[in-house]
Coordinates of C-alpha atoms in Angstrom, one line a residue:
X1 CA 279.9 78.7 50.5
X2 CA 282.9 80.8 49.0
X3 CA 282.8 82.1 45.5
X4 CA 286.0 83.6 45.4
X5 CA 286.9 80.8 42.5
X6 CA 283.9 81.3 40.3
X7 CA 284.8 83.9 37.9
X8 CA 282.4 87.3 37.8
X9 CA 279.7 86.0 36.0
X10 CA 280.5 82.8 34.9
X11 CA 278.6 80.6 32.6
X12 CA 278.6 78.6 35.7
X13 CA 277.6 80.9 38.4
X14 CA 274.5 82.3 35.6
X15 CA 273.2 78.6 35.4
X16 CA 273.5 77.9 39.1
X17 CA 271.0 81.0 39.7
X18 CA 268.6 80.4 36.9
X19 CA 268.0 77.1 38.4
X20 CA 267.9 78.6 42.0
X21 CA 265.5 81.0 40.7
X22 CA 263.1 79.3 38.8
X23 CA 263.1 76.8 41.5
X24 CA 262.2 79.5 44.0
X25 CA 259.6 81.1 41.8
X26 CA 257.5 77.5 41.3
X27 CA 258.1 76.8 44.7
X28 CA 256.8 79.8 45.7
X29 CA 253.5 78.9 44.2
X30 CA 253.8 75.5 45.3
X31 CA 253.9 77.1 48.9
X32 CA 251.0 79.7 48.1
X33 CA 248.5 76.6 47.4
X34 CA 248.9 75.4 51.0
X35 CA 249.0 78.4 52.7
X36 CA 246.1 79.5 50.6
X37 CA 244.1 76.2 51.9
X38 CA 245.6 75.9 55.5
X39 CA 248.4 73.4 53.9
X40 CA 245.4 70.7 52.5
X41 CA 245.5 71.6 49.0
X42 CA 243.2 69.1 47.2
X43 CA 244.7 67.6 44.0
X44 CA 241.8 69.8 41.8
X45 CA 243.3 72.9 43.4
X46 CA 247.1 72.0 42.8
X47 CA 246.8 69.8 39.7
X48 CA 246.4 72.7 37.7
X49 CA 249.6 74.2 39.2
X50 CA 251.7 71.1 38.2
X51 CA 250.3 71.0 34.7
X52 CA 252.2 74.6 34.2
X53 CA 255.3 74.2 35.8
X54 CA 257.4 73.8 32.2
X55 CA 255.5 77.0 31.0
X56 CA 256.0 79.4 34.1
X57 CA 259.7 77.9 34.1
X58 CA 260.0 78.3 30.6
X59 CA 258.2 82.5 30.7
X60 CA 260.9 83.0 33.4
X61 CA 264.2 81.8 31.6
X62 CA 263.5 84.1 28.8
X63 CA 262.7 87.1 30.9
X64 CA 265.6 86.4 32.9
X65 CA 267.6 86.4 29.7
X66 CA 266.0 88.9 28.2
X67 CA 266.8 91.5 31.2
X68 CA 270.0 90.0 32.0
X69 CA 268.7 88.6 35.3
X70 CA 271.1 85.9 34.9
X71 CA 273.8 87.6 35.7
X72 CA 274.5 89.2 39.5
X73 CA 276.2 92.8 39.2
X74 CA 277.7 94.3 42.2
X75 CA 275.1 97.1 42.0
X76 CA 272.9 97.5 46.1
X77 CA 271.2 95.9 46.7
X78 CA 268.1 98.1 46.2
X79 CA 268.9 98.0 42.4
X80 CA 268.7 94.2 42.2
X81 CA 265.9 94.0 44.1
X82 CA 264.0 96.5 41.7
X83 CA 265.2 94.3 39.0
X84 CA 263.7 91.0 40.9
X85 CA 260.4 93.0 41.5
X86 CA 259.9 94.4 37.7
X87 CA 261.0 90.7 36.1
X88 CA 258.8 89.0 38.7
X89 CA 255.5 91.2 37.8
X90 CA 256.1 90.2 34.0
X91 CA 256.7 86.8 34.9
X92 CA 253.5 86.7 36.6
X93 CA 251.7 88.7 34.2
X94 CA 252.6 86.4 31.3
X95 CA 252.0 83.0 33.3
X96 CA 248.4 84.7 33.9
X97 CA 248.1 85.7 30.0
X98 CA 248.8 81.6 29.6
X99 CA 246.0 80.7 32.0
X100 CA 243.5 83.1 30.7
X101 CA 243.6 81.6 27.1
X102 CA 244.2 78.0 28.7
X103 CA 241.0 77.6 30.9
X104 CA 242.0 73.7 31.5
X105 CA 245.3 75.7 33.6
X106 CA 243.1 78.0 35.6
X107 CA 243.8 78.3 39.3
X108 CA 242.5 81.1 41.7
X109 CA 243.6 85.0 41.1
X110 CA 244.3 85.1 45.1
X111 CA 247.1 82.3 44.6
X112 CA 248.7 85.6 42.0
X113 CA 248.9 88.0 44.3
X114 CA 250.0 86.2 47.4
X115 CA 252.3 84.0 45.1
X116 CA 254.1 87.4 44.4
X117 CA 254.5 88.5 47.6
X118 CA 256.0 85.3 48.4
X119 CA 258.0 84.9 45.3
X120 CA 260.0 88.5 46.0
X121 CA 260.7 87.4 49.8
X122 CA 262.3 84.6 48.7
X123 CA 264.3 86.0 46.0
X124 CA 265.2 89.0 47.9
X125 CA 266.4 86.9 50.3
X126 CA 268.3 85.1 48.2
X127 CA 269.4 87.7 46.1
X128 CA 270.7 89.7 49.0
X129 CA 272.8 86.9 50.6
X130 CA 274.4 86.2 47.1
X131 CA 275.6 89.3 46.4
X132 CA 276.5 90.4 50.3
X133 CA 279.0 87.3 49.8
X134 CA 279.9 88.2 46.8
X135 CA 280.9 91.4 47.6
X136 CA 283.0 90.1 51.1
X137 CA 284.6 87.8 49.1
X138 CA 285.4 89.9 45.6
X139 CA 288.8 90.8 45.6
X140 CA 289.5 95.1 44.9
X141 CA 291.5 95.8 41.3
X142 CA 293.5 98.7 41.1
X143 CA 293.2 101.4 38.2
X144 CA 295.1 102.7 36.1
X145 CA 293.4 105.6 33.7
X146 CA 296.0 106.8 30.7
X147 CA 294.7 109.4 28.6
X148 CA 294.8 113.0 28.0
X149 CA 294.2 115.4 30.8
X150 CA 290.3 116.0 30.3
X151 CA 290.2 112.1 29.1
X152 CA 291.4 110.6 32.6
X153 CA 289.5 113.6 35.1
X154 CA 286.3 112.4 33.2
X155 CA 286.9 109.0 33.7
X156 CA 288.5 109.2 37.1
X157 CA 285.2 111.0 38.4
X158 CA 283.1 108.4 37.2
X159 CA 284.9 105.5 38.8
X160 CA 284.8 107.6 42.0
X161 CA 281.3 109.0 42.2
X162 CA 280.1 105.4 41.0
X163 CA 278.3 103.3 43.7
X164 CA 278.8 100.1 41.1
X165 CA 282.5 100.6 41.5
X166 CA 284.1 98.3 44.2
X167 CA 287.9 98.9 42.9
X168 CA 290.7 101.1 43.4
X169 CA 291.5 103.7 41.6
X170 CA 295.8 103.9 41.8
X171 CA 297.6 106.0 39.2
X172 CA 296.2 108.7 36.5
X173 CA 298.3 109.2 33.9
X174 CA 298.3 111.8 31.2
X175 CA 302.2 111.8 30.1
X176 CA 302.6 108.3 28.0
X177 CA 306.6 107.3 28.3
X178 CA 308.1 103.8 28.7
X179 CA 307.7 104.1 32.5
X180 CA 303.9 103.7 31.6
X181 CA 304.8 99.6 31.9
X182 CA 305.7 99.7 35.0
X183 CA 302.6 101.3 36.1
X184 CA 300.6 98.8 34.2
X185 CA 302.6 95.8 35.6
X186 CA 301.4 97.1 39.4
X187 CA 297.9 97.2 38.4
X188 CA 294.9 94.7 37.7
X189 CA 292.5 97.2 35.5
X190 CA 293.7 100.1 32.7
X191 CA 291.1 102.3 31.4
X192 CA 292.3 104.1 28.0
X193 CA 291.0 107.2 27.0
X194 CA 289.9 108.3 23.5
X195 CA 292.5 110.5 23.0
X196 CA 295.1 108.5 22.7
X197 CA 296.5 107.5 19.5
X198 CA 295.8 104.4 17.7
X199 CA 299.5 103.3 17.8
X200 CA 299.9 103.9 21.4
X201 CA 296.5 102.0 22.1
X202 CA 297.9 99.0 20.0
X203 CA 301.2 98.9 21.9
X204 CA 299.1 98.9 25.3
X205 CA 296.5 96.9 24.4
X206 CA 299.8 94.2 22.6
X207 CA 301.2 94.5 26.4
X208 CA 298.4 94.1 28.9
X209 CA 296.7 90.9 26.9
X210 CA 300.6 89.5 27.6
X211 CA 300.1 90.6 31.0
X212 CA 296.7 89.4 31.5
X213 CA 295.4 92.6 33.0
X214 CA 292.5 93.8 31.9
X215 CA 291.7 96.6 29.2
X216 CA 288.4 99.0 29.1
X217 CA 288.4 101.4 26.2
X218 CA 286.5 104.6 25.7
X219 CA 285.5 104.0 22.1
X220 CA 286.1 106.6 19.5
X221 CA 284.3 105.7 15.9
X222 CA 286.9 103.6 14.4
X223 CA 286.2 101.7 17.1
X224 CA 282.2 102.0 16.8
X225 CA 282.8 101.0 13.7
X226 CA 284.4 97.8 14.1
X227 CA 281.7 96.4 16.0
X228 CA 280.0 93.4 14.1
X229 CA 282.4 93.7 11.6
X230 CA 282.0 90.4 8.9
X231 CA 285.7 88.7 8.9
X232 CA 286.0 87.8 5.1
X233 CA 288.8 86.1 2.9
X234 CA 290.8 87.2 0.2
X235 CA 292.9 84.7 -0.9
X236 CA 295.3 83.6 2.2
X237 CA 294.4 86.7 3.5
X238 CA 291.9 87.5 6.7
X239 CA 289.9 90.6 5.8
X240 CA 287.1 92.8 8.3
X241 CA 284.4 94.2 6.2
X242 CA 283.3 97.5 8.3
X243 CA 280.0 98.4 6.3
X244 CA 278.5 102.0 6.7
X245 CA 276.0 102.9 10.1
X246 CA 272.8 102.7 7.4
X247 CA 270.3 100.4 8.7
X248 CA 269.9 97.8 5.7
X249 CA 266.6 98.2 3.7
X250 CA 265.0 95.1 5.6
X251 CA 266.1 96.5 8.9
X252 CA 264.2 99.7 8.1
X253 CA 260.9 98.1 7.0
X254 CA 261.0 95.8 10.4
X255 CA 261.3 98.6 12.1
X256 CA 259.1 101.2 10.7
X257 CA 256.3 98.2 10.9
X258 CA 257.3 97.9 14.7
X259 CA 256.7 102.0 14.6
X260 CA 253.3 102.1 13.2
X261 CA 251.5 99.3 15.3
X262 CA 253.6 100.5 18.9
X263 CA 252.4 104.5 18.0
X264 CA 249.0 103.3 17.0
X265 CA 248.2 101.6 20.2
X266 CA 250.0 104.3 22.6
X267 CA 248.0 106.8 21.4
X268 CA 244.8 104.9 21.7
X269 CA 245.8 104.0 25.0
X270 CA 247.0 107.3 26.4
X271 CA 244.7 109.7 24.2
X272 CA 242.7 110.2 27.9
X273 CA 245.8 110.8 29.9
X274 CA 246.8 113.4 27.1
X275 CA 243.3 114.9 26.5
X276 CA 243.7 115.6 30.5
X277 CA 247.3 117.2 30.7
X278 CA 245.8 119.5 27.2
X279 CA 243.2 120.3 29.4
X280 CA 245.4 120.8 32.4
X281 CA 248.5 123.0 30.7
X282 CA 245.2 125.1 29.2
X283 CA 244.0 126.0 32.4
X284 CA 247.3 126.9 34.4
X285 CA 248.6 129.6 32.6
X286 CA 246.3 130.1 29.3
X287 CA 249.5 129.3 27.1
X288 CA 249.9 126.7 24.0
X289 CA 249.4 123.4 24.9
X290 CA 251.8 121.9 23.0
X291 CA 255.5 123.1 21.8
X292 CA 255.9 122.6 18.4
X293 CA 259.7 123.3 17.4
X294 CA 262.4 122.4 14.4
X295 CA 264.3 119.1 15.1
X296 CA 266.3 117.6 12.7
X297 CA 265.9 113.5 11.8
X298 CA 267.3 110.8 9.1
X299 CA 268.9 112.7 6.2
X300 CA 269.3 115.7 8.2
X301 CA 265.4 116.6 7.3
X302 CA 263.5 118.5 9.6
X303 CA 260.5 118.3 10.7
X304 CA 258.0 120.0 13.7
X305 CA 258.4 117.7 16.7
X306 CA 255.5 118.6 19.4
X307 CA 255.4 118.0 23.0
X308 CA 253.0 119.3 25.7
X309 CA 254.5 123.1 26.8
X310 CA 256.8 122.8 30.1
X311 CA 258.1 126.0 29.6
X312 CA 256.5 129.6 30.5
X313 CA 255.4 131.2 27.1
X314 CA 258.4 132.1 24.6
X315 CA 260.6 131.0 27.1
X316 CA 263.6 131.6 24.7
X317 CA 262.7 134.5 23.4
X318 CA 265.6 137.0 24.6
X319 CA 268.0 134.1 25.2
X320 CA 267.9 132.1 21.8
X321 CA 268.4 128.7 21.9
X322 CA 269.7 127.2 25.6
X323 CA 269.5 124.0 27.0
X324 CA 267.6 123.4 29.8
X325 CA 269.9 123.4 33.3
X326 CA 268.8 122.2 36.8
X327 CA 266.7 124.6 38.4
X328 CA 265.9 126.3 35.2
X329 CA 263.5 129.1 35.9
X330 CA 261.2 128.9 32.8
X331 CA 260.4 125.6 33.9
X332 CA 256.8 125.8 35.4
X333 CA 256.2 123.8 38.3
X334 CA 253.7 121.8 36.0
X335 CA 256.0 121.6 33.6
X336 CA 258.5 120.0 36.3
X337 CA 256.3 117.2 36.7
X338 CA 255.4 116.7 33.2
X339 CA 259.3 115.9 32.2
X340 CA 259.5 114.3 35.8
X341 CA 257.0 112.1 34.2
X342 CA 257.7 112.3 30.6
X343 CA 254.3 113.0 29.7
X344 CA 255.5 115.9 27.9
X345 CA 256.5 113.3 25.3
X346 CA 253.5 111.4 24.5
X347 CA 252.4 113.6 22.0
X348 CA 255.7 112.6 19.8
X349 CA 253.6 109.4 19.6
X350 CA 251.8 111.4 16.2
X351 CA 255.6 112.0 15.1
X352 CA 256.1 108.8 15.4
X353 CA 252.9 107.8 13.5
X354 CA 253.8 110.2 10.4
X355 CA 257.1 108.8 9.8
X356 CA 259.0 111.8 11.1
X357 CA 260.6 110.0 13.8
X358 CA 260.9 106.1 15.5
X359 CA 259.7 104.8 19.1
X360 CA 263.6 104.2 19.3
X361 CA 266.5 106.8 18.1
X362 CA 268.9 109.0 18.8
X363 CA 267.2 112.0 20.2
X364 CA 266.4 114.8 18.0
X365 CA 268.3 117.6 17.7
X366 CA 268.0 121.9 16.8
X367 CA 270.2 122.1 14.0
X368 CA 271.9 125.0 16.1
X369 CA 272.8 122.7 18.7
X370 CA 274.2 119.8 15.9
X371 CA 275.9 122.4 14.2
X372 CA 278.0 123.4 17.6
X373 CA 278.4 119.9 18.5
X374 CA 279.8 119.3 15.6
X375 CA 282.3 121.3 15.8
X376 CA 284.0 119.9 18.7
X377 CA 282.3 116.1 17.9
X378 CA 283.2 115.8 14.5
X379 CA 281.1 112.0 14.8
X380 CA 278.2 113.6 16.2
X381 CA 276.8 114.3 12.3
X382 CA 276.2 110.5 11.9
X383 CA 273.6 110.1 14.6
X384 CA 271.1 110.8 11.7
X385 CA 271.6 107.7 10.1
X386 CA 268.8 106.7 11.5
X387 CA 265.4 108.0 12.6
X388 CA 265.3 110.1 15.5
X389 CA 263.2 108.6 18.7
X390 CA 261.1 109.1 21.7
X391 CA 263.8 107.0 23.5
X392 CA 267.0 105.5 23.0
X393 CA 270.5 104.1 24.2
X394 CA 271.4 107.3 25.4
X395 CA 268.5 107.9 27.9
X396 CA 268.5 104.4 29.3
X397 CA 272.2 104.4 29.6
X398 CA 273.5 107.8 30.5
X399 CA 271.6 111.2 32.0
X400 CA 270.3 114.4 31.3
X401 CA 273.6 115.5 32.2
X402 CA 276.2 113.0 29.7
X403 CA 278.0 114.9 27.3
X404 CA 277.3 115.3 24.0
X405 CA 280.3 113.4 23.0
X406 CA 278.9 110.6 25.2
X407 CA 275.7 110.7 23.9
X408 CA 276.7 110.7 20.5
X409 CA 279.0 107.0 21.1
X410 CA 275.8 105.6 22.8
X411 CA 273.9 106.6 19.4
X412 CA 276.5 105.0 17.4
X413 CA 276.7 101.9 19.3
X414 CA 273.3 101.9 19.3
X415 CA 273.3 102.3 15.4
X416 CA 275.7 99.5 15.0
X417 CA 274.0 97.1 17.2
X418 CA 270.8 98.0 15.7
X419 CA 268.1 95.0 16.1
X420 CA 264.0 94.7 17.3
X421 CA 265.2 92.6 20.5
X422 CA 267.6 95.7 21.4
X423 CA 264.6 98.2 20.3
X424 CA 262.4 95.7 23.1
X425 CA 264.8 95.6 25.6
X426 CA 265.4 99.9 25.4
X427 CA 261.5 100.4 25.6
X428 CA 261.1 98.4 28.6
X429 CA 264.5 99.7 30.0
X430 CA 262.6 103.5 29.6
X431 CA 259.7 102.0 32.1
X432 CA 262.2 101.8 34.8
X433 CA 264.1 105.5 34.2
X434 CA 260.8 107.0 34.2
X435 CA 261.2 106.7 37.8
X436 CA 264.5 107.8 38.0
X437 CA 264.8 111.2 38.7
X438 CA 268.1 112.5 37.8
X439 CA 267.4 110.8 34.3
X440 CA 264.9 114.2 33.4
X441 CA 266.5 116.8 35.3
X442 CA 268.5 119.7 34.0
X443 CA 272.1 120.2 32.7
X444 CA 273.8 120.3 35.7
X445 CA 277.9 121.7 36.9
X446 CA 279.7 119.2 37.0
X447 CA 282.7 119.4 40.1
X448 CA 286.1 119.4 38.7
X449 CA 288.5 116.1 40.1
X450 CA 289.8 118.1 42.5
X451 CA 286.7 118.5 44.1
X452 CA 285.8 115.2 44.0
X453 CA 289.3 114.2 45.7
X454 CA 288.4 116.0 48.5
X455 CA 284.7 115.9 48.9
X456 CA 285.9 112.0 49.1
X457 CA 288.8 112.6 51.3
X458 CA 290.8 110.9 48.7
X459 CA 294.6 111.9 48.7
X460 CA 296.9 112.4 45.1
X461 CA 300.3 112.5 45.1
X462 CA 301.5 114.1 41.9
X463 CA 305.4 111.2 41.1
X464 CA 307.3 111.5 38.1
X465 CA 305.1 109.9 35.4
X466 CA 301.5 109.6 36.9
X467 CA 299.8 110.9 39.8
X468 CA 299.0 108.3 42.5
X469 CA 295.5 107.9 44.1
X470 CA 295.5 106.7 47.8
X471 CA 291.8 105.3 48.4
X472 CA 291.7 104.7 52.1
X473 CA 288.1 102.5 52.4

């Protein structure tokens, strides 16, 4: 079967494998009845099964949804089959909640666990063969990156490094003349910096949608800002209503309601686990437990934010304020694990609980630290629009390592997008980079493009407008 014609994630292609997968899935248990009784289920044993089909198909098109399962990225395959296993163990987990309070549904616990085992053969399976074909048959773009000369290395080493990445990467171009159209017409994809001006962007953006190529655009915060906003009319006239990045008063109430009952129960939950690392930290080195220290949140108010100690005592004591870097000596080798873990953050669970901050944010800040952002991020001030949280856009989307400056667009665009199913879908998101470790490790030096180029064996050719890239793979 060739999927050359289907385009990249189709409404097509997503309806063709939620109905493959939910088939699989209540096949699966279908197939765990008779394996479970040596293939002569009786119809008391499978009745129940049938009875439930609409609800376990039903559980697994909104997880599906609700983690984008519907769609197949070209990530390994190892990704997507971590995606399979976490959706399949809420599936399951769910379908089981529906039995437990539904005793007329109830069919043995054994027929869970090996029902699992067989569901994630058979979607790995299938999963693996749709996106190895995918792949074979997906046809490379090339690249074409216009923007200033820190801009286009930036993006350049991203597209390189990037596993996700299957296309070519052709011209870099810093020096916008009219040969930048000819450049355009001899490439599929253009990625546009943010430092290019908004006239310029207009012209290209005017030319490749008559081109048909394809535009991604590094968003500055007009941009941002422009997201969601309400078309209105005056008169004859179309009109876009950009309203400010304040969460409305409604929004705010949802949300710190959502904050009380979510801090509430994690603290009941993990007051043992953090009564244990207290008890743990205390014995290792004699120190604080805890690290109370000045962060800044909503209004620019500050407040004490605490998390258990990972550092050795007064660890910036003749250094002032630094951010932590990989390898960082004052690190303990507790304290490694802790933010390996992020149990250093549970006790922001009581910040949460006072109001000071929300379960989902921008991260807080030292005023030091905004006040040199700021400098060179003149945007960066409006992260505190909102409340600052445990987690947010930025940790389940970038690194330790992103910039400020990217940091601060995934707080915007977080801010703009603001709504409980993206607060859900963030939290759970945080389960799986928990696991992740470059997610909790130090800053760490970053290798300029030319480094890259040839750790890659990648050639460049500097011509008279651009510089060519020659990706030999």
């Amino acid at each position: 079967m060739r999927f050359s014609f289907i385009k990249k994630d189709g409404f097509f292609l997503k309806v063709l494998v939620g109905i493959i997968d939910v088939f699989l899935i209540n096949f699966s248990f279908y197939l765990t009845f008779h394996l479970r009784f040596n293939f002569q289920p009786s119809m008391n044993n499978i009745r129940p099964f049938y009875a439930i089909i609409p609800y376990i198909s039903i559980v697994t098109l909104i997880v599906y949804i609700f983690f984008d399962m519907l769609s197949m990225s070209y990530k390994s395959i190892v990704d997507n089959l971590i995606k399979v296993f976490s959706c399949l163990l809420l599936v399951d987990i769910i379908t089981a909640g529906i039995l437990y309070f539904n005793r007329g549904f109830s069919f043995p616990r054994s027929i869970f666990i090996i029902g699992f085992v067989v569901q994630f053969v058979l979607l790995a399976v299938f999963k693996s063969y749709l996106l190895l074909k995918m792949k074979k048959n997906y046809r490379k773009k090339r690249i074409l990156i216009i923007g200033s000369k820190e801009d286009t290395e930036n993006i350049a080493k991203r597209l390189l490094l990037s596993k996700d990445n299957l296309d070519d990467l052709r011209y870099i171009c810093n020096n916008i003349d009219h040969n930048i159209y000819k450049l355009i017409d001899e490439v599929d994809k253009i990625y546009v910096g943010p430092s290019v001006s908004s006239e310029i962007k207009s012209e290209l953006i005017s030319y490749c949608i008559g081109k048909n190529k394809l535009v991604y655009l590094v968003p500055e915060l007009f941009e941002i800002a422009m997201i969601n906003a309400r078309t209105v009319q005056l008169d004859d006239l179309p009109v876009f209503e950009i309203d400010n990045l304040h969460l409305s008063f409604e929004k705010m109430i949802i949300k710190r309601i959502f904050d009380v009952v979510l801090s509430f129960i994690g603290i009941v939950l993990t007051l043992p686990i953090m009564a244990v690392t207290a008890l743990i930290i205390k014995l290792y080195d004699r120190g604080p437990v805890l690290y109370i220290q000045e962060r800044v949140t909503q209004g620019n108010r500050k407040f004490k934010l605490y998390k258990f100690r990972t550092m050795i005592v007064n660890a910036e004591k003749k250094t002032g304020p630094v951010l932590a870097y990989d390898r960082d000596p004052r690190i303990t080798p507790l304290g490694r694990f802790l933010r390996a873990s992020r149990l250093d953050e549970l006790p922001q669970l009581f910040n949460v609980l006072k109001g000071d901050m929300s379960i989902v944010g921008p991260r807080p800040e030292r005023q030091h630290f905004i006040n040199e952002f700021t400098k060179d991020i003149p945007h960066f001030k409006y992260r505190i629009m909102v409340k600052a949280g445990v987690t947010g856009l930025a940790q389940v989307l970038g690194k330790y390592t992103t910039s400020p400056e990217d940091k601060a667009r995934f707080d915007l665009l977080y801010i703009r997008n603001y709504s409980l199913w993206l607060d859900l879908k963030i939290m759970l998101r945080t389960l799986k980079v928990v696991f992740l470790k470059d997610k909790s490790s130090g800053v760490k030096e970053e290798k300029s493009l030319e480094e890259v180029l040839i750790s890659l064996n990648i050639q460049a050719h500097e011509e008279i407008s651009a510089t060519r890239i020659d990706q030999f793979r």
